[in-house]
CSV table of C-alpha atoms in Angstrom, one decimal:
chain,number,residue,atom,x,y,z
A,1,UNK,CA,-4.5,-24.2,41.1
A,2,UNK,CA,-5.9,-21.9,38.6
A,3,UNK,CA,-4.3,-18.3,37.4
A,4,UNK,CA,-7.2,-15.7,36.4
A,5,UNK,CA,-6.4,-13.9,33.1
A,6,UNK,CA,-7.4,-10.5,32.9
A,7,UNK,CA,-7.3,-8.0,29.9
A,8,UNK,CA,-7.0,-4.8,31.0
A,9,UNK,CA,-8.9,-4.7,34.2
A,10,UNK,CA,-11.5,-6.9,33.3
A,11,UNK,CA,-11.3,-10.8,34.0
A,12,UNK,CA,-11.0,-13.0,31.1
A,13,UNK,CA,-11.6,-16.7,32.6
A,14,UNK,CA,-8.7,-18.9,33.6
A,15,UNK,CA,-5.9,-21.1,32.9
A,16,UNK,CA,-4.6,-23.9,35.0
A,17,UNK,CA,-1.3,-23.0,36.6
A,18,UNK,CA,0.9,-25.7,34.5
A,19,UNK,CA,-0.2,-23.8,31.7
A,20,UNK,CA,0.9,-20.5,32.6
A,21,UNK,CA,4.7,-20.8,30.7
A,22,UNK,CA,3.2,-21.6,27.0
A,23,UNK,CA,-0.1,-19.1,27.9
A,24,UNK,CA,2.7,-16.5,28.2
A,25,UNK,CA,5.1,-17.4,25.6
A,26,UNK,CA,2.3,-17.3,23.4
A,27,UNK,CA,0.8,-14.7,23.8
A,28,UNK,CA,4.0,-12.6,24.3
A,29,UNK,CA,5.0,-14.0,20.6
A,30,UNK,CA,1.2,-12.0,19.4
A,31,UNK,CA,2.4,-9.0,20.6
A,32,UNK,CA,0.7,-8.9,24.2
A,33,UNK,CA,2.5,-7.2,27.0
A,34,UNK,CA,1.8,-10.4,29.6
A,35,UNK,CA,2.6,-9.6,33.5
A,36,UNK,CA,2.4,-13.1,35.6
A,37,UNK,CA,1.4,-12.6,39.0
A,38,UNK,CA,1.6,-16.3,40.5
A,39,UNK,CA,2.1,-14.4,43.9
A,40,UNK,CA,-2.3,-13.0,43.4
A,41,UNK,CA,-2.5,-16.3,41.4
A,42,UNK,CA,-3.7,-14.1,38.2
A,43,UNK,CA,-1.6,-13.2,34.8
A,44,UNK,CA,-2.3,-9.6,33.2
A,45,UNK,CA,-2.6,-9.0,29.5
A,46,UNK,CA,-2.1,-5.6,28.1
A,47,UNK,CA,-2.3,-4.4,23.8
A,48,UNK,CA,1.1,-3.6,22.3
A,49,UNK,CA,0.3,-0.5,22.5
A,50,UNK,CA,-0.8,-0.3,25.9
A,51,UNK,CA,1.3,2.9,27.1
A,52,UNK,CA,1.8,4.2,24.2
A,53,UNK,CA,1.1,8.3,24.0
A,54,UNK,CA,0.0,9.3,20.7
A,55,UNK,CA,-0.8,13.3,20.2
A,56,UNK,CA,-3.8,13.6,17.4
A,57,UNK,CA,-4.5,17.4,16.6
A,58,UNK,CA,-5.4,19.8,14.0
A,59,UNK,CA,-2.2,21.1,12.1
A,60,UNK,CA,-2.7,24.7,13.4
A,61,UNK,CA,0.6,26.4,11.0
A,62,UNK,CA,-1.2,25.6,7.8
A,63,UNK,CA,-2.5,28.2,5.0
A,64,UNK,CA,-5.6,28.6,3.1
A,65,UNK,CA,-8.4,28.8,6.0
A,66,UNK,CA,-10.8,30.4,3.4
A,67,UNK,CA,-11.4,26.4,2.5
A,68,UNK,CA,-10.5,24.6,5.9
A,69,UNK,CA,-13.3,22.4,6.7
A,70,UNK,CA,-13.0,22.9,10.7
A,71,UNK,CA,-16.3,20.8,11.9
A,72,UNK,CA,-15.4,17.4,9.8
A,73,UNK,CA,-11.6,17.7,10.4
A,74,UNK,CA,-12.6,17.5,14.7
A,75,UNK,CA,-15.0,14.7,13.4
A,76,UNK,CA,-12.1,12.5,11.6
A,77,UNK,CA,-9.6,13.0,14.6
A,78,UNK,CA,-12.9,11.7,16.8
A,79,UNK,CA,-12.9,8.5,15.3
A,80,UNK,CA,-9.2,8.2,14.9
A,81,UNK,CA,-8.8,8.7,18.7
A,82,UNK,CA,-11.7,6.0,19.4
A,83,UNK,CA,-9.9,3.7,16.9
A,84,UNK,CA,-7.1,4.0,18.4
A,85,UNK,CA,-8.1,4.1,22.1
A,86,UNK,CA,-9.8,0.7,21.3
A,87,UNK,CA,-6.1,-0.9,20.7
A,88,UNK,CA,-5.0,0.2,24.2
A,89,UNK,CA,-3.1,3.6,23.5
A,90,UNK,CA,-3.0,6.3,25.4
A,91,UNK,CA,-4.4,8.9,22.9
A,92,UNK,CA,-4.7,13.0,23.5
A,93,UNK,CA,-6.7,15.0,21.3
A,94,UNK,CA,-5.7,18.6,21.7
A,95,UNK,CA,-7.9,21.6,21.2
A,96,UNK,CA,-4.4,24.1,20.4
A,97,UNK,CA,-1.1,24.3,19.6
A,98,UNK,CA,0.8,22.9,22.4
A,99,UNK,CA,4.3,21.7,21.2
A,100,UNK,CA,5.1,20.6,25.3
A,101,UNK,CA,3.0,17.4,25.3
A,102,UNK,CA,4.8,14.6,25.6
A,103,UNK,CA,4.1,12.0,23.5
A,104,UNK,CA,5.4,8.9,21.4
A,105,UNK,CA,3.7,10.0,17.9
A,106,UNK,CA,2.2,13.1,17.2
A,107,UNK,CA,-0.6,13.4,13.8
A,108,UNK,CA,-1.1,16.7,12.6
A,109,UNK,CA,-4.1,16.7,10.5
A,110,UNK,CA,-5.7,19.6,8.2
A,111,UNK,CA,-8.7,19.3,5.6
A,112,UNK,CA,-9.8,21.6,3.1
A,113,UNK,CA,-12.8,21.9,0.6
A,114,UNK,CA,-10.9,23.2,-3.1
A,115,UNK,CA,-13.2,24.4,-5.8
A,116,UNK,CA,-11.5,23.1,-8.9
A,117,UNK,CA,-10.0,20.2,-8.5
A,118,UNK,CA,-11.3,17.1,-9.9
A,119,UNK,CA,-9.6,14.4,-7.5
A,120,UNK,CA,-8.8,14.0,-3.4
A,121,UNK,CA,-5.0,14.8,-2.8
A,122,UNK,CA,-3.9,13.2,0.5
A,123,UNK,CA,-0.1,15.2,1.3
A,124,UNK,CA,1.4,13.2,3.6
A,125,UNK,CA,5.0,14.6,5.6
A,126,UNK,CA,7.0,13.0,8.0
A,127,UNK,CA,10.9,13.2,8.9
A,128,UNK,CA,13.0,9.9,8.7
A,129,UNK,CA,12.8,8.9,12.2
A,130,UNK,CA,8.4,9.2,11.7
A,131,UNK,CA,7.5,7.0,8.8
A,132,UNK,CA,8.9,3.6,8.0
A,133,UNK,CA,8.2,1.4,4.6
A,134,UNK,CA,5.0,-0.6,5.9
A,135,UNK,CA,3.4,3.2,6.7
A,136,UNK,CA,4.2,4.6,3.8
A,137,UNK,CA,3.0,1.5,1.5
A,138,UNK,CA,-0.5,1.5,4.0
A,139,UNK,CA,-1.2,5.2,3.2
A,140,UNK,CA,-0.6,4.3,-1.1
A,141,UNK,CA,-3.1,1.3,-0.6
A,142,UNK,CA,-5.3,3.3,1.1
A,143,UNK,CA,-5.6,5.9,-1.2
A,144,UNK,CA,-5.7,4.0,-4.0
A,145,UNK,CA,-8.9,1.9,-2.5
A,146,UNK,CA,-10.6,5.3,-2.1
A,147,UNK,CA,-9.6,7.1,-5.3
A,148,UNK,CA,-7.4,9.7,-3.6
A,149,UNK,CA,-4.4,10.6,-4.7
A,150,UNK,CA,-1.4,10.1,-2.8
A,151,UNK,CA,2.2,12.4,-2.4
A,152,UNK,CA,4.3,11.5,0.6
A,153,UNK,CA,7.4,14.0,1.4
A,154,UNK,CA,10.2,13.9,3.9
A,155,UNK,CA,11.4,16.7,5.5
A,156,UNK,CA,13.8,17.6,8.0
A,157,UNK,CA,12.4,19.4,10.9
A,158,UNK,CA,13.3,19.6,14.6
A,159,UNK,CA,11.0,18.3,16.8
A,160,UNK,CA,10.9,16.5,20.2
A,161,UNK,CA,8.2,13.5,18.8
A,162,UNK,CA,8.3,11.9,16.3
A,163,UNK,CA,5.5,13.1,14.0
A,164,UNK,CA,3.7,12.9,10.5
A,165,UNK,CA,1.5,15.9,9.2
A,166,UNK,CA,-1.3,14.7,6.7
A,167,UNK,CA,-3.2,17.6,4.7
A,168,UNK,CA,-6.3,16.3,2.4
A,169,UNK,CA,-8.0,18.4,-0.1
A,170,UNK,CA,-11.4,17.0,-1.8
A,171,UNK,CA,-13.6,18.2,-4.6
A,172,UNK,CA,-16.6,20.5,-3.2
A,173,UNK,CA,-19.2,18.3,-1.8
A,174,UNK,CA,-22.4,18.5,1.0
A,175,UNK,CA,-20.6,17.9,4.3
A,176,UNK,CA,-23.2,14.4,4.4
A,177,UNK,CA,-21.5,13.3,1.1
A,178,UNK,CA,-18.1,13.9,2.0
A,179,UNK,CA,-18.2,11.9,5.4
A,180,UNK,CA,-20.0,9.4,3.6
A,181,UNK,CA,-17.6,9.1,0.7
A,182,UNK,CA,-14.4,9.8,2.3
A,183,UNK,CA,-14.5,10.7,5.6
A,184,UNK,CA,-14.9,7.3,7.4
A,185,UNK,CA,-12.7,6.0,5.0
A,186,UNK,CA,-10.0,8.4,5.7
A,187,UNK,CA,-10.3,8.1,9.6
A,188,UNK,CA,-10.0,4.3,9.6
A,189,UNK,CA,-7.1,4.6,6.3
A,190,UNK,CA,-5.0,6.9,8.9
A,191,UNK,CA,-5.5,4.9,12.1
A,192,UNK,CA,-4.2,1.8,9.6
A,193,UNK,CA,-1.4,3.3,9.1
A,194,UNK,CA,-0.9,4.5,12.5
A,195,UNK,CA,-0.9,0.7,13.5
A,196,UNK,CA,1.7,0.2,11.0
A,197,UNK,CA,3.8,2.5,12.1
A,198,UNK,CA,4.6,1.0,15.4
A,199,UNK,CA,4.7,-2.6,14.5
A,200,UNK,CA,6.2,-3.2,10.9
A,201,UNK,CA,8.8,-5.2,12.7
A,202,UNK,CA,6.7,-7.5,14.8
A,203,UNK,CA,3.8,-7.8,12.2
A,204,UNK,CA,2.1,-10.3,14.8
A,205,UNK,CA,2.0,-7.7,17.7
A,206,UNK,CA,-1.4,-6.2,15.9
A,207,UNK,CA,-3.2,-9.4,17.2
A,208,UNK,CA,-3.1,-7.8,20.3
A,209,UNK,CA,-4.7,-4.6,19.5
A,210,UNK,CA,-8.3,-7.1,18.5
A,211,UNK,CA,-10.4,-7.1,21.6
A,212,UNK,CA,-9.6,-10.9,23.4
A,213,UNK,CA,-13.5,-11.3,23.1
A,214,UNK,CA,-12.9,-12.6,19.3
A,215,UNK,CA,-10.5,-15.0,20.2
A,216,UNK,CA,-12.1,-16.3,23.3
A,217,UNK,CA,-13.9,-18.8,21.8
A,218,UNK,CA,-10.3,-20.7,21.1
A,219,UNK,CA,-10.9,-21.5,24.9
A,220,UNK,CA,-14.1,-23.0,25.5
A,221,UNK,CA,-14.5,-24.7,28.6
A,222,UNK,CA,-13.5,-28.2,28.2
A,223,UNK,CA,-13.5,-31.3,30.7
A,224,UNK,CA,-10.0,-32.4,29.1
A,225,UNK,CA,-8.0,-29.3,29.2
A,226,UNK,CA,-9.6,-27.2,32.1
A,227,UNK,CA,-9.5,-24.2,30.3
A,228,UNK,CA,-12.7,-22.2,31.3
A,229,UNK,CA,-12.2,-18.6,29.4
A,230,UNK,CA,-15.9,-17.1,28.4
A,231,UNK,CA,-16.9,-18.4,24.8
A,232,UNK,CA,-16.9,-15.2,22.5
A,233,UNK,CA,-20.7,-15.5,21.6
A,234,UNK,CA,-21.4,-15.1,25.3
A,235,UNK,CA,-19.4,-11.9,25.2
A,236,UNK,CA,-21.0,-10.4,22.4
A,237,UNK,CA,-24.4,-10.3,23.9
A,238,UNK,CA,-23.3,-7.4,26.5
A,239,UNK,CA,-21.8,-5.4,24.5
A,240,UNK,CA,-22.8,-2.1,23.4
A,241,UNK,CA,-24.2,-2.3,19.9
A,242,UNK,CA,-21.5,0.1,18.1
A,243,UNK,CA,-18.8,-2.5,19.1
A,244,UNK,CA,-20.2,-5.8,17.9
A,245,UNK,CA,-19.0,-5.0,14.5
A,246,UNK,CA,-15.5,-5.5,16.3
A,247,UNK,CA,-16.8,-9.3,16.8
A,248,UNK,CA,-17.4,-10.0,12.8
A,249,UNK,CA,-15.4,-12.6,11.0
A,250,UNK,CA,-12.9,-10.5,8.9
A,251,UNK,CA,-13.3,-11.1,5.3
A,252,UNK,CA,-10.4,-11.4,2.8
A,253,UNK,CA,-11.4,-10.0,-0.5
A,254,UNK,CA,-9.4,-11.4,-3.1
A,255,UNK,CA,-8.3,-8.6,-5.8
A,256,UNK,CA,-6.4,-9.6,-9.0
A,257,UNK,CA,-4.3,-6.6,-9.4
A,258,UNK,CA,-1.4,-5.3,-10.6
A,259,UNK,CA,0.4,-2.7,-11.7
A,260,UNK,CA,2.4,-1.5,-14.8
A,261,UNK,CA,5.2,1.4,-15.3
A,262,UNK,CA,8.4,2.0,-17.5
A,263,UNK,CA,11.4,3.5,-16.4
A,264,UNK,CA,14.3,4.8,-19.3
A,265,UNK,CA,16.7,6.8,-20.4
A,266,UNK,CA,17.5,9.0,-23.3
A,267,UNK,CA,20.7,8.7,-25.4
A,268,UNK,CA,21.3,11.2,-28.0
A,269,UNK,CA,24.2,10.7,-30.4
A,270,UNK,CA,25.5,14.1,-32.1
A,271,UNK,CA,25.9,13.4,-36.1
A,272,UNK,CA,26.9,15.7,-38.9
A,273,UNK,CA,23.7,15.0,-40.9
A,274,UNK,CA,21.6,14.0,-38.1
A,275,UNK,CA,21.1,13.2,-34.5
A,276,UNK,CA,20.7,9.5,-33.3
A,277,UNK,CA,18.2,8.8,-30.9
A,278,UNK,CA,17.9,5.7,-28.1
A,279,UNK,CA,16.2,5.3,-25.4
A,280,UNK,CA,17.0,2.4,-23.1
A,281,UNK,CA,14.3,1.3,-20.0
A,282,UNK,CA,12.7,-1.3,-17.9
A,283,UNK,CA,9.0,-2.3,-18.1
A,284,UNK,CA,8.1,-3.8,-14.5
A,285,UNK,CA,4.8,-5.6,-13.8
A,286,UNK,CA,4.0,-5.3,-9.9
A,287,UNK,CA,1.3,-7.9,-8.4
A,288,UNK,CA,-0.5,-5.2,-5.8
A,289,UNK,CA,-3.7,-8.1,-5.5
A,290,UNK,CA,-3.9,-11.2,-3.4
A,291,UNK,CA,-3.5,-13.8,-6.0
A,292,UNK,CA,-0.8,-15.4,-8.0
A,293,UNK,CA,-0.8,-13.8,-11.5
A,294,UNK,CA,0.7,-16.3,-14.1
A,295,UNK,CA,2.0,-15.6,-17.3
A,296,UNK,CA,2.0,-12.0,-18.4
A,297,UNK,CA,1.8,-11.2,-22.2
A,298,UNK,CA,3.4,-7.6,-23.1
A,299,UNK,CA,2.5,-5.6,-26.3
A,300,UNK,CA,4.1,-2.6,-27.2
A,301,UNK,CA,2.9,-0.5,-29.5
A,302,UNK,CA,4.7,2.2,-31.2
A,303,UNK,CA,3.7,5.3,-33.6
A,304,UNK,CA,4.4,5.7,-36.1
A,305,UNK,CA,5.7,2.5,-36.5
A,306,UNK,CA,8.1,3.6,-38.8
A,307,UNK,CA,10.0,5.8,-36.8
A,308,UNK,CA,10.7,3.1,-34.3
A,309,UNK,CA,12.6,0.0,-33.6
A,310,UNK,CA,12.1,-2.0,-30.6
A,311,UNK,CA,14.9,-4.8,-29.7
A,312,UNK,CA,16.9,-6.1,-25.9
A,313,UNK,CA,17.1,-9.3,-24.4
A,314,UNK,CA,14.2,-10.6,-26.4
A,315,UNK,CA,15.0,-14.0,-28.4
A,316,UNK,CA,12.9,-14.9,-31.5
A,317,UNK,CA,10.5,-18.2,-30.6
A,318,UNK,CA,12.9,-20.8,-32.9
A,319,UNK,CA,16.2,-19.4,-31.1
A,320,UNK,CA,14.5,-19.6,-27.5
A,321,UNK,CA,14.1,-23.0,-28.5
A,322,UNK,CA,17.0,-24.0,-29.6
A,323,UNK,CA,19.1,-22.9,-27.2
A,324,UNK,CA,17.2,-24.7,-24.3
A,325,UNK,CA,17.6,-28.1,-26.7
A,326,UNK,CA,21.5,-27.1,-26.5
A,327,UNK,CA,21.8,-26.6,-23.1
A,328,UNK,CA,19.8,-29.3,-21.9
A,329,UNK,CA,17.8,-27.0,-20.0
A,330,UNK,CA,15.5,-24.6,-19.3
A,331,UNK,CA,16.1,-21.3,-21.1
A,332,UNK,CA,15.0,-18.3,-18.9
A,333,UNK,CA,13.7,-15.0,-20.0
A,334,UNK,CA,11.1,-13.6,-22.6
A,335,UNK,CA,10.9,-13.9,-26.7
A,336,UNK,CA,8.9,-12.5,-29.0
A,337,UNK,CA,5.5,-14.0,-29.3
A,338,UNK,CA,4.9,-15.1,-32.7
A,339,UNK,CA,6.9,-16.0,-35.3
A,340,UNK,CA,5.9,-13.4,-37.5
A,341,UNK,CA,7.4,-10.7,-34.7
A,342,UNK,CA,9.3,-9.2,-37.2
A,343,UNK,CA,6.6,-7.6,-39.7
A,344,UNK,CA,4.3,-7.2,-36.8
A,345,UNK,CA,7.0,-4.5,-35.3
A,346,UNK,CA,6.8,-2.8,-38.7
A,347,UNK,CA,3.6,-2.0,-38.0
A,348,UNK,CA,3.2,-0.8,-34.9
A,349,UNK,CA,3.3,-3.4,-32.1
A,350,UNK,CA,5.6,-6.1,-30.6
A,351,UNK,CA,4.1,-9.1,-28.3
A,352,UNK,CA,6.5,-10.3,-25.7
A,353,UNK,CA,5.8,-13.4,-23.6
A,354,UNK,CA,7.8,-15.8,-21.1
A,355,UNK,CA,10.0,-18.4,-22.5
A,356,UNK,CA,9.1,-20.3,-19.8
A,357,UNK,CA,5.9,-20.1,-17.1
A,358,UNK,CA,6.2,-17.7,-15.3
A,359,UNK,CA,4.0,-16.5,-11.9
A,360,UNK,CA,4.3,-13.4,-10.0
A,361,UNK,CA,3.5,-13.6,-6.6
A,362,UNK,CA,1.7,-10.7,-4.4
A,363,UNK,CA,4.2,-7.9,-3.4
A,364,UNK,CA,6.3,-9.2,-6.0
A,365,UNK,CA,7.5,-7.3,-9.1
A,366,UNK,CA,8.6,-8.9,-12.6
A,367,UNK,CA,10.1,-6.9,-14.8
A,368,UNK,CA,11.1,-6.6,-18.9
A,369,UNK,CA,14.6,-5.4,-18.3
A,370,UNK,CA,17.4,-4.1,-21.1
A,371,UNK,CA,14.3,-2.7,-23.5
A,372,UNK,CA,16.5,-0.6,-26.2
A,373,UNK,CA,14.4,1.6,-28.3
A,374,UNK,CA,16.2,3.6,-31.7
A,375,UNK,CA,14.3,6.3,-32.7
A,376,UNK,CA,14.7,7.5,-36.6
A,377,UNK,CA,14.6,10.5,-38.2
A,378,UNK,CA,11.4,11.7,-38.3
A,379,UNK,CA,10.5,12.6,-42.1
A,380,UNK,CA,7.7,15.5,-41.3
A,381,UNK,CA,8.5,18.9,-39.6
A,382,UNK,CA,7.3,17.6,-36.3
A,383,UNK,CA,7.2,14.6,-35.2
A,384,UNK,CA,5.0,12.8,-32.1
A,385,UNK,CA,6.6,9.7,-31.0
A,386,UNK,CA,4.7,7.6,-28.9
A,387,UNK,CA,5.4,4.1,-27.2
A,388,UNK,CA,2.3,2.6,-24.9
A,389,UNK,CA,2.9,-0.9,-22.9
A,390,UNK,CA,0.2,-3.2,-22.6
A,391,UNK,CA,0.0,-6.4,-20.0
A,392,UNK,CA,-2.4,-9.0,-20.4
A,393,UNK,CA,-2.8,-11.9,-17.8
A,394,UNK,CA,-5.3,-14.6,-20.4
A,395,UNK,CA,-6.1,-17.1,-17.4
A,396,UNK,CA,-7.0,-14.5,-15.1
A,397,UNK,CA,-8.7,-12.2,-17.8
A,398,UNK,CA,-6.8,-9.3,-16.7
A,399,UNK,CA,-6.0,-6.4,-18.9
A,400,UNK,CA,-3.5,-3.6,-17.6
A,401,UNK,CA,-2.7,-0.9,-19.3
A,402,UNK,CA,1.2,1.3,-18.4
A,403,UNK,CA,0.6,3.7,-15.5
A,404,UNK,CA,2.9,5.9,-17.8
A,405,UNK,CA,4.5,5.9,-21.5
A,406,UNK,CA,7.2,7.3,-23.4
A,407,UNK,CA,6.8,10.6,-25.4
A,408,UNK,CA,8.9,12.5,-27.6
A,409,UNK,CA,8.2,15.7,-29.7
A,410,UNK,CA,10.4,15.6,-32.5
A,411,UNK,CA,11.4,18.8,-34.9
A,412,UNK,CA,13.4,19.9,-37.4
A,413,UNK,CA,15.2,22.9,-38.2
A,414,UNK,CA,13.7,25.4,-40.9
């Protein structure tokens, strides 16, 4: 006996009826809500999100309507409610304010034109029960890709659904440029993290919001394992042309990337004659790309050079060597890059590199820990003290530059 599969409430093909325990175990495990029905011989599959009530609408309380950009913001929510009605949710695009609606997520959205400003700002709010980690790190990514810049803020508010409110402001463009630009981008960035939002802790469950057309052609019809479910290529010829892009071979694009900040704190010692001045911080080197980055090489430079000393947990190259001869083993941590470190600081710049190899895996963050900095009298009236950090990945031929660095006017007293 064979059980008929259907997606939704369209038939699929077929599975023979031994197979109907693994077929539901596995697609249950990739996130499918599967409802056997030996009784009508037939097995129902239904999207994770299938149920799901999500609330998309314009953010109606907002300022500054001089600027609002009415026409595109109803475009954007138009493709984020046919994005998301593809993955089997149950989505409502409301014309008004209407806080009675029922649903399981509620957008607010709001877009505005700002004469002035040189860069998109994406303002993203949500309350601690609307946003989890994998959203919030979706909405970074997705800004970064499309040169917008990103401020998330949680705030408490009472409402009955769990919400997020996003507010974009963009440079003045032509309406043409700005959807093709940003617009697209944003609708699809938003839907993203949408998805994320509902299934950071299943992360297979999004295999069931892909239409089962693209992974039909796992079950070809074959002689040996009577599994007869319509090869995908067959599929794709009756579909309407805006959806066979949903039928493409996804592409990984491999990025080297990473980035580079410094965190630290300021010490100031009270003296009769003087004040002393340290600064103690962290340099931390996070892989944001695909691929393994190996080896990082720091250089810190300082000005003037003369006003600063840089020293921590850094070993000179003939004591990190000794001391792994010692102990037999491995010694762990970073030194000082050349052996003429010392007159290198003096003027201005200090190279730090691994004792040992050392690779930093995507997501992961490595970081320069214990960095002590002593600031010196400055000898002029005012003084600019300046330290920049540097990366440099040789095998990948990846330069990286700090996101931030430290800065200290100095002055004396007349």
């Amino acid at each position: 006996m064979d059980i008929k599969v259907e997606v939704g409430d369209k038939g699929a093909g077929a599975i023979p009826y031994e197979s109907l325990p693994a077929f539901t175990y596995l697609f249950r495990e990739l996130g499918f809500d599967v409802q056997p029905d030996t009784e009508n011989q037939k097995v129902q599959l239904c999207s994770a999100l299938h149920g799901k009530r999500i609330v998309i609408s314009s953010d109606y309380d907002v300022k500054y309507n001089t600027f609002r950009k009415h026409l595109l913001e109803r475009k954007v929510l138009e493709y984020i409610q046919t994005f998301l009605s593809a993955c089997g949710a149950k989505v409502i695009l409301m014309d008004e304010k209407n806080e009675s609606e029922r649903a399981d997520f509620h957008v607010y959205f709001s877009l505005f034109e700002i004469p002035g400003i040189k860069e998109p700002i994406l303002e993203l709010v949500h309350n601690s029960k609307s946003a989890n980690k994998k959203l919030l790190d979706i909405f970074q990514y997705e800004c970064k890709r499309t040169g917008t810049k990103f401020k998330s803020n949680e705030v408490v508010r009472n409402a009955n659904n769990p919400f997020i409110n996003i507010q974009i402001m963009y440079p003045v463009f032509t309406d043409e440029d700005f959807w093709g630009k940003l617009g697209e981008k944003y609708a699809m960035s938003i839907t993203i993290g949408i998805l994320a939002r509902f299934h950071e802790s299943s992360p297979l469950s999004v295999l069931s919001l892909v239409p089962i057309e693209i992974f039909s052609n796992m079950f070809i019809h074959s002689e040996n394992t009577g599994i007869n479910l319509e090869p995908a290529m067959q599929k794709e010829k009756s579909l309407p042309e805006k959806k066979k892009f949903l039928l493409k071979k996804p592409t990984i694009t491999k990025r080297k990337e990473a980035e580079v900040f410094l965190d630290y704190h300021i010490f100031i010692e009270e003296l009769e004659e003087r004040n002393k001045i340290k600064l103690i911080g962290n340099l931390h080197i996070k892989n944001i790309g695909t691929e393994v980055l190996r080896n990082p090489v720091i250089c810190l430079r300082s000005s003037p050079s003369e006003s600063i000393k840089i020293s921590g947990q850094i070993l000179p190259p003939n004591v990190a060597e000794t001391l792994g001869v010692m102990k037999n083993e491995e010694t762990k941590g970073w030194q000082y890059m050349n052996e003429e470190w010392f007159e290198e600081m003096e003027k201005g710049e200090t190279w730090i590199c691994p004792i040992q190899s050392k690779h930093i895996n995507p997501r992961q963050t490595e970081s320069l820990t214990n960095l002590q900095i002593s600031v010196l009298q400055p000898e002029e009236k005012n003084s600019n003290i300046l330290v920049e950090a540097f990366v440099f990945f040789k095998e990948q031929d990846l330069e990286i530059s700090s996101s931030n660095q430290i800065s200290l006017l100095l002055t004396k007293k007349q």
